[in-house]
């Protein structure tokens, strides 16, 4: 029976005690809560590091205890923890992904080597429990290499990956020396999940710019695998936080807080110690509030909790010192005998205390400089069971894309944050209620259970899509069926596109010329009188004439505008006009002037704008813009716009590869019809041919064609097997 395997850097368990006397307690974290519905069922397991350096003699005992909790440990040495986790994960990936590369990133080769080593260690543990029909869900930035490591060992297994921190823009990500290896590792997954659309968009940009892969919408084509990139905003256990506010211990703390802060409005700030959280900027904004609005003195206090994190690391120790100093300065400047501006706590608080604070504080100030989601904002909203309170939220937090009724601020704009606090403190009860009801409904609907369910459903859909597409590939069985039909036929016609089908694309069109192997292949095909071979291309008729006039092939050029059959002279479709060219040429020339590397190709009845040599990204941007502009220009001229592989072609509507192909089929009794092509224009042929025809798309499986092949190499191999079949016969 298949199972689900969850993998993260840390197991959802707390291990306390000393060597020889370890105790295990399940974690109450959000991820553990959400995934509990999965890993605690049946044979499902969660794989990860237990969180402590365990002596080898103690490992078996802990492994046995963890097994009872459906957990499987990956044991790491202290050196591995220092290099892989503290080193590469937190000194390279964390700062780069949070846009602090220039300030905090440290690219050490030894860190990278350990990062690879530990990811392989995780892989080995996964392979010890995984079966080919299992489902694997890998989590977060510490394990970016793991999906492809598993994929290499288990090619058909279902793998999902979710990144819990932001994915940076291409310009930031490209700074990492090992960027391509990281992307290749992630692309081992079938489904890549991110918190926001921006993160997904940044990943697509980085992958298509740094790797030889292509994307269409949110799907990356990597070889013959289609990988879906999607946003899945993570939620929380909203019912847990709502019910906490009714517990006796929480109610007692609420009563105490109300007594201690009687007559004072509270602004709550809860963060882990980190440079990405914007704590110093928040203190600056609060200090401005006290200076610019002295009427709030003794009326407002900032209740600030900073949870210790990595404070032995120099950058974090310095940040803590700066926070301590800033808090001290503000309190020293503004404190009175009866009032403290800032109540500052450098420690973690139990969930009951946090629940009480979430429930009664008037404002929650969540202003990270960059954050994947930030669940504090959602925990605050879920705890507001009376539909009061105001949330101030950074636009740099993923949660801002959902909690749009919060007061959204730019965390670097101190004045804006200060003004937001004034707005929150003076907001009337009706407006607070309206905003909070809307946010609570969002948090309730898109909770952590919904997040898990949505991701797993999508992963299943992606696997089904891949399976259906895989059946379209010309497999060994399909090839045998084609060969059988070919052998049993007495009159055959084969339509062959040229660029991208018979030859690979080249940097310039002039370089994509036929080679000896292609000429030999065509000669073998046409040597059988039963074979009627048609090269049907968008190329100029002069090109096809130069290359293939001495072969026994029929030629169709410029998508059907020109034809050359049975050794006759070239013939063009009657009634075509090129009077429209000057108007369209003027537009195309303006884009050539604005787009370095692009050029125009003029054919008899079409104009083509090429952007293969244009910088990645710019070419796609200009092509989309050009398509929009041309739409209006050609609407009344009887023209058609054809987007192709790094080209946009404008041609007469009467010109159509499908019509040209049907002309050749008229009054002919072919019992074997096959067409191969890679372009948008070849779809016309695939749709026009009789249903029993064999149609094959090259390089893509998204097509009206029945089958697909990956590249011209596979095309030639298939055609060669047919010629060899003839020779045997």
XYZ file of C-alpha atoms in Angstrom:
729
model
C 0.000 0.000 0.000
C 1.376 3.421 -0.933
C 2.258 5.949 1.770
C 3.096 9.617 2.124
C 6.564 10.661 3.281
C 7.065 14.174 4.672
C 10.630 15.483 4.834
C 11.840 18.624 6.590
C 15.048 19.772 8.224
C 13.583 19.310 11.724
C 11.266 16.651 13.023
C 8.087 17.899 14.734
C 9.417 16.839 18.122
C 11.297 18.388 21.035
C 14.096 16.281 22.533
C 15.113 17.291 26.033
C 17.445 15.845 28.614
C 21.027 14.703 28.610
C 22.887 11.801 27.066
C 21.344 8.571 28.286
C 18.143 10.256 29.480
C 16.433 11.782 26.453
C 12.735 12.677 26.521
C 10.564 13.273 23.475
C 7.654 15.693 23.279
C 5.601 16.353 20.120
C 6.001 19.880 18.726
C 3.061 22.279 18.676
C 4.292 24.234 15.642
C 1.980 25.254 12.797
C 3.552 22.910 10.255
C 3.364 19.967 12.653
C -0.300 20.729 13.307
C -1.168 20.981 9.631
C 0.705 17.885 8.559
C -0.425 15.836 11.552
C -3.436 14.776 9.525
C -1.044 13.116 7.086
C 1.966 11.666 8.858
C -0.010 10.113 11.706
C -2.154 8.023 9.354
C -1.434 4.457 8.249
C 2.177 3.813 7.280
C 2.940 7.481 6.566
C 6.125 8.900 8.109
C 7.950 12.181 8.702
C 11.712 12.254 8.113
C 14.006 14.884 9.609
C 16.774 15.828 12.020
C 15.786 15.347 15.689
C 17.255 18.739 16.622
C 20.175 17.573 18.795
C 23.550 15.947 18.250
C 22.919 12.395 19.452
C 25.806 10.078 20.297
C 25.920 6.997 18.089
C 25.343 4.692 21.069
C 22.076 6.502 21.858
C 20.713 6.659 18.324
C 18.958 3.298 18.208
C 17.017 4.022 21.381
C 15.808 7.379 20.068
C 14.986 5.830 16.686
C 12.747 3.289 18.429
C 10.962 6.022 20.400
C 10.484 8.127 17.271
C 9.072 5.173 15.355
C 6.121 5.126 17.758
C 5.390 8.725 16.667
C 5.658 7.845 12.922
C 8.944 9.744 12.767
C 12.223 8.692 11.133
C 15.426 10.500 12.187
C 18.358 11.736 10.118
C 21.263 12.057 12.550
C 23.726 14.888 11.946
C 27.101 15.483 13.529
C 27.915 18.836 15.107
C 30.205 19.625 12.182
C 27.411 18.909 9.707
C 25.045 21.135 11.689
C 27.604 23.959 11.705
C 28.426 23.753 7.994
C 25.129 22.694 6.419
C 22.606 24.423 8.683
C 24.362 27.345 10.341
C 26.661 27.709 7.334
C 25.057 27.223 3.936
C 21.378 27.333 4.900
C 21.588 30.387 7.137
C 24.680 32.203 5.822
C 23.914 31.828 2.103
C 20.308 30.895 1.368
C 18.594 32.837 4.163
C 20.223 36.222 3.450
C 19.989 35.883 -0.341
C 16.354 34.772 -0.261
C 15.536 37.693 2.068
C 17.412 40.235 -0.102
C 20.351 40.724 2.280
C 23.001 39.122 0.054
C 25.395 42.068 0.040
C 25.253 42.471 3.825
C 25.169 38.980 5.304
C 25.815 36.287 2.649
C 29.048 34.314 3.024
C 29.820 31.960 0.122
C 32.116 29.314 1.623
C 32.959 26.272 -0.473
C 33.067 23.994 2.589
C 29.498 25.037 3.484
C 28.349 24.061 -0.008
C 30.103 20.699 0.180
C 28.417 19.897 3.487
C 25.055 21.076 2.139
C 25.382 18.503 -0.666
C 26.553 15.852 1.790
C 23.643 16.336 4.188
C 21.062 16.420 1.379
C 22.484 13.071 0.226
C 22.224 11.817 3.795
C 18.533 12.724 3.793
C 18.163 10.986 0.428
C 19.641 7.763 1.790
C 17.176 7.729 4.682
C 14.288 8.449 2.302
C 15.333 5.605 -0.009
C 15.449 3.227 2.953
C 11.693 3.633 3.472
C 10.333 4.821 0.079
C 8.584 2.680 -2.506
C 8.026 3.718 -6.163
C 4.296 4.361 -5.662
C 4.738 6.555 -2.551
C 4.152 10.307 -2.394
C 6.960 12.508 -1.078
C 6.612 16.073 0.225
C 9.896 17.946 0.814
C 9.910 21.170 2.824
C 12.009 24.300 2.779
C 15.323 25.827 1.857
C 17.579 23.424 3.766
C 16.690 20.624 1.311
C 16.684 22.261 -2.129
C 18.829 19.487 -3.639
C 16.763 16.627 -2.250
C 13.937 16.413 -4.854
C 16.319 15.687 -7.729
C 18.444 13.326 -5.632
C 15.315 11.269 -4.973
C 14.159 11.618 -8.597
C 17.444 10.156 -9.854
C 16.960 7.052 -7.711
C 13.173 6.751 -8.155
C 12.327 8.318 -11.550
C 8.549 7.798 -11.395
C 7.836 8.635 -7.763
C 5.525 11.556 -6.940
C 7.449 14.466 -5.347
C 6.158 17.783 -4.056
C 8.281 20.628 -2.701
C 7.226 23.663 -0.680
C 9.402 26.679 0.113
C 8.438 28.413 3.365
C 10.558 31.523 2.819
C 10.479 34.018 -0.082
C 12.089 33.117 -3.392
C 14.188 36.086 -4.534
C 14.239 37.840 -7.871
C 16.530 36.526 -10.588
C 18.988 39.398 -10.045
C 19.407 38.377 -6.394
C 19.346 34.591 -6.859
C 21.984 34.671 -9.605
C 24.557 35.858 -7.028
C 24.753 32.362 -5.529
C 27.773 30.537 -7.014
C 25.879 27.211 -7.021
C 22.633 28.616 -8.434
C 22.159 26.104 -11.274
C 22.668 23.113 -8.986
C 20.044 24.466 -6.590
C 17.520 25.001 -9.379
C 18.175 21.548 -10.828
C 17.636 20.090 -7.365
C 14.264 21.807 -7.014
C 13.175 20.754 -10.506
C 13.304 17.146 -9.381
C 9.861 17.815 -7.880
C 6.614 17.427 -9.821
C 4.957 20.326 -7.998
C 6.811 23.346 -6.614
C 4.832 25.340 -4.062
C 5.438 28.895 -2.846
C 3.539 31.238 -0.535
C 2.822 33.909 -3.146
C 2.505 34.434 -6.876
C 5.540 36.768 -6.735
C 7.693 33.947 -5.368
C 6.467 31.563 -8.079
C 7.107 34.209 -10.741
C 10.648 34.818 -9.466
C 11.368 31.075 -9.560
C 10.074 30.736 -13.123
C 12.252 33.669 -14.181
C 15.385 32.256 -12.527
C 14.845 28.727 -13.871
C 14.232 29.784 -17.481
C 17.157 32.224 -17.485
C 19.744 30.013 -15.810
C 18.786 26.564 -17.125
C 18.029 25.217 -20.622
C 14.333 24.825 -19.796
C 11.206 26.500 -21.133
C 8.043 27.564 -19.374
C 4.493 28.095 -20.539
C 2.277 29.865 -18.038
C 3.171 28.140 -14.737
C 4.512 24.910 -16.257
C 8.224 24.259 -16.773
C 9.184 21.708 -19.427
C 12.360 19.959 -18.324
C 13.141 17.294 -20.889
C 9.938 15.277 -21.152
C 8.816 16.172 -17.616
C 6.275 18.919 -16.993
C 6.729 20.601 -13.603
C 3.995 22.808 -12.183
C 4.913 25.935 -10.208
C 2.066 27.220 -8.047
C 1.328 29.467 -5.057
C -0.239 27.956 -1.924
C -0.583 30.563 0.864
C -0.022 28.709 4.123
C -2.625 29.028 6.865
C -2.818 28.311 10.590
C -4.997 26.219 12.890
C -7.488 29.055 13.356
C -9.833 27.058 15.596
C -7.005 26.344 18.005
C -6.226 30.048 18.469
C -9.905 30.962 18.753
C -10.560 28.277 21.391
C -7.451 29.212 23.394
C -9.048 32.538 24.299
C -11.678 30.641 26.332
C -9.259 28.568 28.404
C -9.023 29.329 32.115
C -5.284 30.074 32.125
C -5.611 32.434 29.171
C -8.595 34.224 30.740
C -6.610 34.786 33.926
C -3.719 36.313 31.946
C -6.161 38.504 29.994
C -7.552 39.805 33.298
C -4.030 40.537 34.581
C -2.995 42.342 31.385
C -6.116 44.491 31.441
C -5.362 45.460 35.034
C -1.710 46.264 34.333
C -2.476 48.317 31.218
C -5.637 50.014 32.403
C -6.225 53.162 30.392
C -3.342 52.374 28.015
C -3.685 51.109 24.433
C -1.268 48.281 23.596
C 0.607 47.810 20.330
C 1.888 44.242 20.093
C 5.064 43.160 18.297
C 6.154 39.487 18.206
C 9.226 38.375 16.257
C 12.112 35.990 16.183
C 15.470 37.781 16.369
C 16.387 38.298 12.730
C 17.545 41.133 10.489
C 14.666 40.422 8.073
C 11.998 41.261 10.671
C 12.438 45.041 10.611
C 12.606 45.364 14.424
C 14.909 48.415 14.478
C 12.807 50.191 11.842
C 9.698 49.470 13.919
C 11.313 51.008 16.992
C 12.214 54.074 14.945
C 8.579 54.435 13.841
C 7.325 54.095 17.429
C 9.815 56.684 18.601
C 8.543 59.023 15.877
C 4.988 58.446 17.121
C 5.962 59.621 20.599
C 7.839 62.659 19.261
C 5.333 63.758 16.625
C 2.246 62.894 18.665
C 3.029 63.652 22.321
C -0.665 63.216 23.129
C -0.044 59.446 23.065
C 2.449 59.578 25.904
C 1.119 57.582 28.840
C -1.727 56.475 26.534
C 0.064 53.922 24.350
C 2.689 51.232 25.033
C 4.586 48.947 22.700
C 4.614 45.375 24.004
C 7.577 43.897 22.158
C 8.573 40.235 22.291
C 11.782 39.155 20.572
C 12.327 35.393 20.603
C 16.049 34.460 20.886
C 17.582 33.030 17.715
C 21.225 32.407 16.725
C 22.367 35.141 19.114
C 25.840 33.627 19.311
C 26.317 34.518 15.631
C 28.057 37.934 15.415
C 25.439 39.591 13.154
C 22.586 38.480 15.401
C 24.445 39.424 18.592
C 25.042 42.876 17.123
C 21.373 43.163 16.161
C 20.317 42.251 19.700
C 22.695 44.828 21.140
C 21.265 47.488 18.823
C 17.694 46.572 19.841
C 18.609 46.663 23.533
C 20.252 50.065 23.105
C 17.382 51.521 21.084
C 14.747 50.322 23.557
C 16.800 51.705 26.423
C 17.148 55.085 24.706
C 13.430 55.385 23.972
C 12.399 54.328 27.461
C 15.018 56.567 29.039
C 13.833 59.557 27.010
C 10.048 59.150 27.388
C 9.338 57.024 30.480
C 7.364 58.487 33.386
C 6.837 57.279 36.949
C 3.622 55.498 35.953
C 4.253 54.528 32.345
C 6.781 52.630 30.216
C 6.724 53.351 26.460
C 8.128 49.911 25.586
C 7.701 46.632 27.444
C 10.529 44.617 25.939
C 11.019 40.884 26.457
C 13.904 38.935 25.000
C 12.579 35.419 25.495
C 9.969 33.042 24.179
C 6.507 33.040 25.710
C 4.135 30.095 26.243
C 1.253 29.927 23.797
C -1.231 30.786 26.558
C 0.467 34.147 27.173
C 0.633 34.862 23.435
C -3.063 34.013 23.134
C -3.920 36.486 25.897
C -1.836 39.191 24.211
C -3.327 38.482 20.788
C -6.819 38.697 22.281
C -6.588 42.011 24.157
C -3.944 44.170 22.455
C -5.432 47.019 20.449
C -2.968 46.903 17.550
C -0.666 44.220 16.166
C 2.367 45.639 14.374
C 3.815 43.159 11.866
C 6.342 44.939 9.647
C 9.061 42.575 8.380
C 11.404 43.821 5.682
C 10.813 40.513 3.872
C 8.845 37.448 4.957
C 7.507 34.343 3.260
C 4.094 34.439 4.911
C 4.319 35.596 8.575
C 1.865 33.569 10.582
C 1.868 35.954 13.575
C -0.524 38.183 11.639
C -2.924 35.273 11.114
C -2.612 34.113 14.729
C -3.548 37.618 15.873
C -6.591 37.712 13.584
C -7.734 34.214 14.625
C -7.549 35.264 18.293
C -9.810 38.329 17.815
C -13.019 36.486 18.633
C -14.813 39.785 19.393
C -13.965 41.137 15.914
C -12.001 44.074 17.287
C -8.349 45.144 17.099
C -6.336 46.443 14.144
C -3.592 44.717 12.172
C -0.773 46.778 10.634
C 0.980 44.579 8.084
C 4.054 44.955 5.895
C 3.499 44.703 2.167
C 6.685 42.592 2.131
C 4.964 39.770 4.067
C 3.178 37.095 2.070
C 0.133 37.454 4.326
C -0.472 40.964 2.931
C -1.727 39.364 -0.304
C -4.593 37.756 1.656
C -5.250 40.061 4.625
C -6.036 43.070 2.485
C -8.231 44.651 5.189
C -5.148 45.177 7.344
C -3.430 48.561 7.196
C -0.759 47.720 4.616
C 2.530 49.624 4.919
C 5.981 49.809 3.368
C 8.224 48.849 6.332
C 11.066 51.066 5.110
C 8.803 54.134 5.186
C 9.005 55.199 8.828
C 6.537 58.036 8.364
C 3.988 55.698 6.796
C 4.322 53.175 9.646
C 3.986 55.996 12.197
C 0.861 57.300 10.474
C -0.546 53.774 10.308
C -0.242 53.500 14.097
C -2.164 56.771 14.474
C -4.863 55.489 12.102
C -5.103 52.208 14.026
C -5.276 53.915 17.430
C -8.045 56.287 16.325
C -10.088 53.859 14.215
C -13.736 53.619 15.285
C -15.234 50.351 16.465
C -17.453 49.881 13.399
C -14.510 50.085 10.993
C -12.431 47.759 13.164
C -15.250 45.214 13.159
C -15.761 45.429 9.390
C -12.082 44.837 8.696
C -11.636 42.086 11.268
C -14.720 40.097 10.180
C -13.347 39.992 6.641
C -9.844 38.955 7.759
C -11.184 36.315 10.135
C -13.216 34.756 7.332
C -10.074 34.579 5.164
C -8.001 33.011 7.962
C -10.779 30.527 8.715
C -11.272 29.475 5.096
C -7.616 29.259 4.110
C -6.446 27.464 7.227
C -3.553 25.031 7.484
C -5.779 22.007 6.803
C -7.024 23.649 3.618
C -3.394 24.391 2.628
C -2.355 20.753 3.061
C -5.431 19.457 1.243
C -4.998 21.869 -1.667
C -1.312 20.989 -2.121
C -1.866 17.231 -2.024
C -4.811 17.411 -4.451
C -2.744 19.486 -6.864
C 0.193 17.087 -6.592
C -2.116 14.244 -7.556
C -3.457 16.241 -10.512
C 0.066 17.043 -11.701
C 1.035 13.378 -11.586
C -2.071 12.467 -13.601
C -1.218 15.173 -16.145
C 2.332 13.863 -16.458
C 1.057 10.335 -16.899
C -1.368 11.359 -19.652
C 1.353 13.305 -21.435
C 3.773 10.427 -21.108
C 1.359 8.167 -22.963
C 1.613 10.593 -25.922
C 5.353 10.134 -26.241
C 6.359 7.804 -29.044
C 7.294 4.896 -26.826
C 8.614 1.527 -27.980
C 5.057 0.162 -28.274
C 3.858 3.216 -30.229
C 6.857 2.955 -32.518
C 6.062 -0.692 -33.212
C 2.457 0.252 -34.104
C 3.707 2.956 -36.502
C 6.136 0.517 -38.114
C 3.355 -2.059 -38.550
C 1.056 0.484 -40.225
C 3.943 1.639 -42.412
C 4.829 -1.919 -43.462
C 1.232 -2.823 -44.321
C 0.633 0.333 -46.403
C 0.985 0.464 -50.174
C 0.739 4.233 -50.654
C 2.207 6.568 -48.062
C 2.579 10.312 -47.568
C 4.835 11.868 -44.929
C 4.722 15.611 -44.117
C 7.929 16.932 -42.552
C 8.474 20.395 -41.125
C 12.066 21.617 -41.353
C 13.326 23.909 -38.533
C 12.941 22.266 -35.135
C 11.811 18.995 -36.719
C 14.481 17.788 -39.129
C 17.212 20.128 -37.831
C 17.805 21.852 -34.509
C 17.381 25.586 -34.150
C 20.598 27.588 -34.536
C 21.567 31.097 -33.375
C 20.872 32.322 -36.919
C 18.551 30.838 -39.548
C 21.393 30.659 -42.088
C 23.270 28.181 -39.897
C 20.405 25.644 -39.822
C 21.345 23.936 -43.091
C 20.815 20.270 -44.028
C 23.664 17.879 -43.261
C 24.750 14.701 -45.018
C 22.859 12.501 -42.561
C 19.597 14.274 -43.442
C 20.206 13.971 -47.193
C 20.931 10.250 -46.791
C 17.783 9.824 -44.718
C 15.605 11.565 -47.317
C 17.176 9.570 -50.127
C 16.394 6.302 -48.337
C 12.823 7.395 -47.689
C 12.135 8.551 -51.252
C 13.821 5.555 -52.864
C 10.644 3.569 -52.246
C 8.036 4.556 -54.913
C 5.292 3.996 -52.342
C 6.589 6.891 -50.243
C 5.515 10.448 -50.985
C 7.703 12.768 -48.825
C 6.692 16.415 -48.434
C 8.888 19.030 -46.761
C 6.408 21.658 -45.602
C 8.105 24.655 -44.015
C 7.852 28.337 -43.244
C 11.175 28.887 -44.990
C 11.485 30.977 -48.152
C 11.002 28.986 -51.330
C 14.502 30.056 -52.428
C 15.969 28.295 -49.358
C 14.093 25.049 -49.933
C 14.929 25.141 -53.628
C 18.663 25.528 -52.916
C 18.668 22.674 -50.433
C 16.203 20.124 -51.798
C 15.733 20.682 -55.538
C 17.876 17.606 -56.280
C 15.958 15.345 -53.907
C 12.847 13.413 -54.788
C 10.721 15.349 -52.286
C 7.720 17.612 -52.725
C 8.288 21.120 -51.366
C 5.875 23.531 -49.668
C 7.405 26.868 -48.669
C 6.283 29.879 -46.646
C 3.572 27.847 -44.889
C 1.874 26.976 -48.176
C 2.258 30.152 -50.228
C 4.627 28.349 -52.628
C 4.514 24.725 -53.777
C 6.760 22.599 -55.989
C 5.296 19.197 -56.863
C 6.508 16.336 -59.077
C 9.646 18.143 -60.226
C 7.636 21.016 -61.688
C 8.382 24.715 -61.317
C 7.438 26.652 -58.202
C 3.786 27.641 -58.063
C 2.242 30.250 -55.777
C -1.309 30.570 -54.489
C -3.252 32.930 -56.772
C -4.970 36.035 -55.429
C -2.424 36.837 -52.708
C -1.299 40.417 -52.126
C 1.580 42.084 -50.354
C 0.191 45.630 -50.392
C -0.123 45.465 -46.609
C 3.621 45.043 -46.068
C 4.695 48.734 -45.760
C 2.304 49.372 -42.836
C 3.352 46.261 -40.950
C 7.032 46.749 -41.812
C 6.944 50.191 -40.195
C 5.728 48.677 -36.916
C 8.264 45.830 -37.021
C 11.121 48.234 -37.707
C 10.177 50.289 -34.655
C 10.564 47.121 -32.549
C 13.916 46.290 -34.138
C 15.087 49.797 -33.165
C 13.991 49.196 -29.565
C 15.139 45.578 -29.229
C 18.863 44.828 -29.709
C 19.413 41.434 -31.360
C 16.076 41.319 -33.196
C 15.718 41.470 -36.977
C 13.106 41.246 -39.738
C 12.914 38.530 -42.388
C 10.866 39.335 -45.478
C 9.189 36.546 -47.428
C 6.999 36.847 -50.513
C 3.745 37.083 -48.617
C 4.791 37.384 -45.001
C 7.001 39.360 -42.624
C 8.789 37.736 -39.698
C 10.183 39.424 -36.575
C 12.949 37.251 -35.049
C 14.046 37.614 -31.423
C 16.102 34.441 -30.823
C 19.239 36.505 -30.104
C 17.458 38.999 -27.831
C 18.144 38.986 -24.082
C 15.932 36.518 -22.186
C 12.896 38.231 -20.809
C 13.175 41.292 -23.029
C 12.312 39.282 -26.151
C 9.183 37.836 -24.529
C 8.173 41.261 -23.235
C 8.563 42.910 -26.646
C 6.873 40.024 -28.462
C 3.778 40.239 -26.264
C 3.695 43.996 -26.780
C 4.127 43.595 -30.536
C 1.338 41.001 -30.712
C -1.038 43.425 -28.988
C -0.128 46.274 -31.344
C -0.380 44.172 -34.508
C -3.797 42.816 -33.544
C -5.487 46.118 -34.291
C -3.403 46.833 -37.387
C -4.151 43.555 -39.170
C -7.780 43.108 -38.109
C -9.192 44.521 -41.371
C -6.414 43.491 -43.761
C -7.080 39.740 -44.038
C -3.857 38.907 -42.193
C -2.938 36.371 -39.536
C -0.400 36.725 -36.698
C 1.545 33.547 -35.949
C 3.642 33.322 -32.773
C 6.407 30.750 -33.220
C 9.639 29.682 -31.562
C 11.288 33.078 -30.915
C 9.490 34.554 -33.937
C 6.305 36.425 -34.762
C 5.085 36.101 -38.326
C 2.443 38.146 -40.122
C 1.011 36.495 -43.240
C -2.003 36.379 -45.524
C -4.869 34.483 -43.931
C -5.248 32.317 -47.049
C -1.806 30.821 -46.405
C -2.169 27.721 -44.274
C -0.126 24.553 -43.967
C -3.297 22.559 -43.355
C -4.821 23.672 -46.661
C -1.607 22.911 -48.488
C -1.550 19.411 -46.988
C -5.177 18.752 -47.932
C -4.412 19.779 -51.510
C -1.887 16.932 -51.688
C -4.407 14.461 -50.260
C -7.140 15.329 -52.787
C -8.121 12.448 -55.086
C -5.344 10.316 -53.634
C -5.897 7.048 -51.858
C -3.156 7.118 -49.238
C -3.360 4.340 -46.661
C -0.568 5.780 -44.476
C -0.537 9.508 -43.599
C 2.001 10.905 -41.125
C 2.888 14.512 -40.216
C 5.680 15.785 -37.972
C 6.170 19.410 -36.914
C 7.226 21.589 -34.012
C 5.573 24.939 -34.651
C 2.272 26.681 -34.058
C 1.713 26.572 -37.837
C 1.974 22.773 -37.820
C -1.128 22.597 -35.653
C -3.081 23.486 -38.828
C -1.820 20.268 -40.432
C -2.559 18.150 -37.362
C -6.150 19.416 -37.273
C -6.716 19.159 -41.035
C -5.532 15.586 -41.631
C -7.924 12.632 -41.471
C -8.525 11.175 -37.967
C -6.584 7.975 -38.708
C -3.422 9.932 -39.562
C -0.313 9.707 -37.388
C 0.474 13.227 -36.120
C 3.583 13.965 -34.057
C 4.549 17.241 -32.351
C 8.246 17.879 -31.745
C 9.587 19.368 -28.511
C 6.220 19.798 -26.802
C 3.382 17.599 -25.667
C 0.812 20.400 -25.661
C -0.655 19.900 -29.097
C -3.513 18.652 -31.251
C -1.114 15.937 -32.406
C -1.632 12.401 -31.146
C 2.008 11.893 -30.143
C 5.172 13.839 -29.478
C 8.923 13.443 -29.804
C 11.469 15.440 -27.835
C 13.797 16.714 -30.558
C 15.037 16.326 -34.173
C 17.358 13.527 -33.067
C 14.344 11.400 -32.105
C 12.609 12.372 -35.380
C 15.535 11.157 -37.456
C 15.787 7.989 -35.405
C 12.102 7.189 -36.027
C 12.378 7.892 -39.761
C 15.532 5.815 -39.941
C 13.746 2.817 -38.423
C 11.112 3.112 -41.163
C 13.737 3.147 -43.915
C 15.447 0.148 -42.344
C 12.101 -1.614 -42.356
C 11.820 -0.967 -46.090
C 15.277 -2.357 -46.703
C 14.460 -5.554 -44.821
C 11.274 -5.932 -46.836
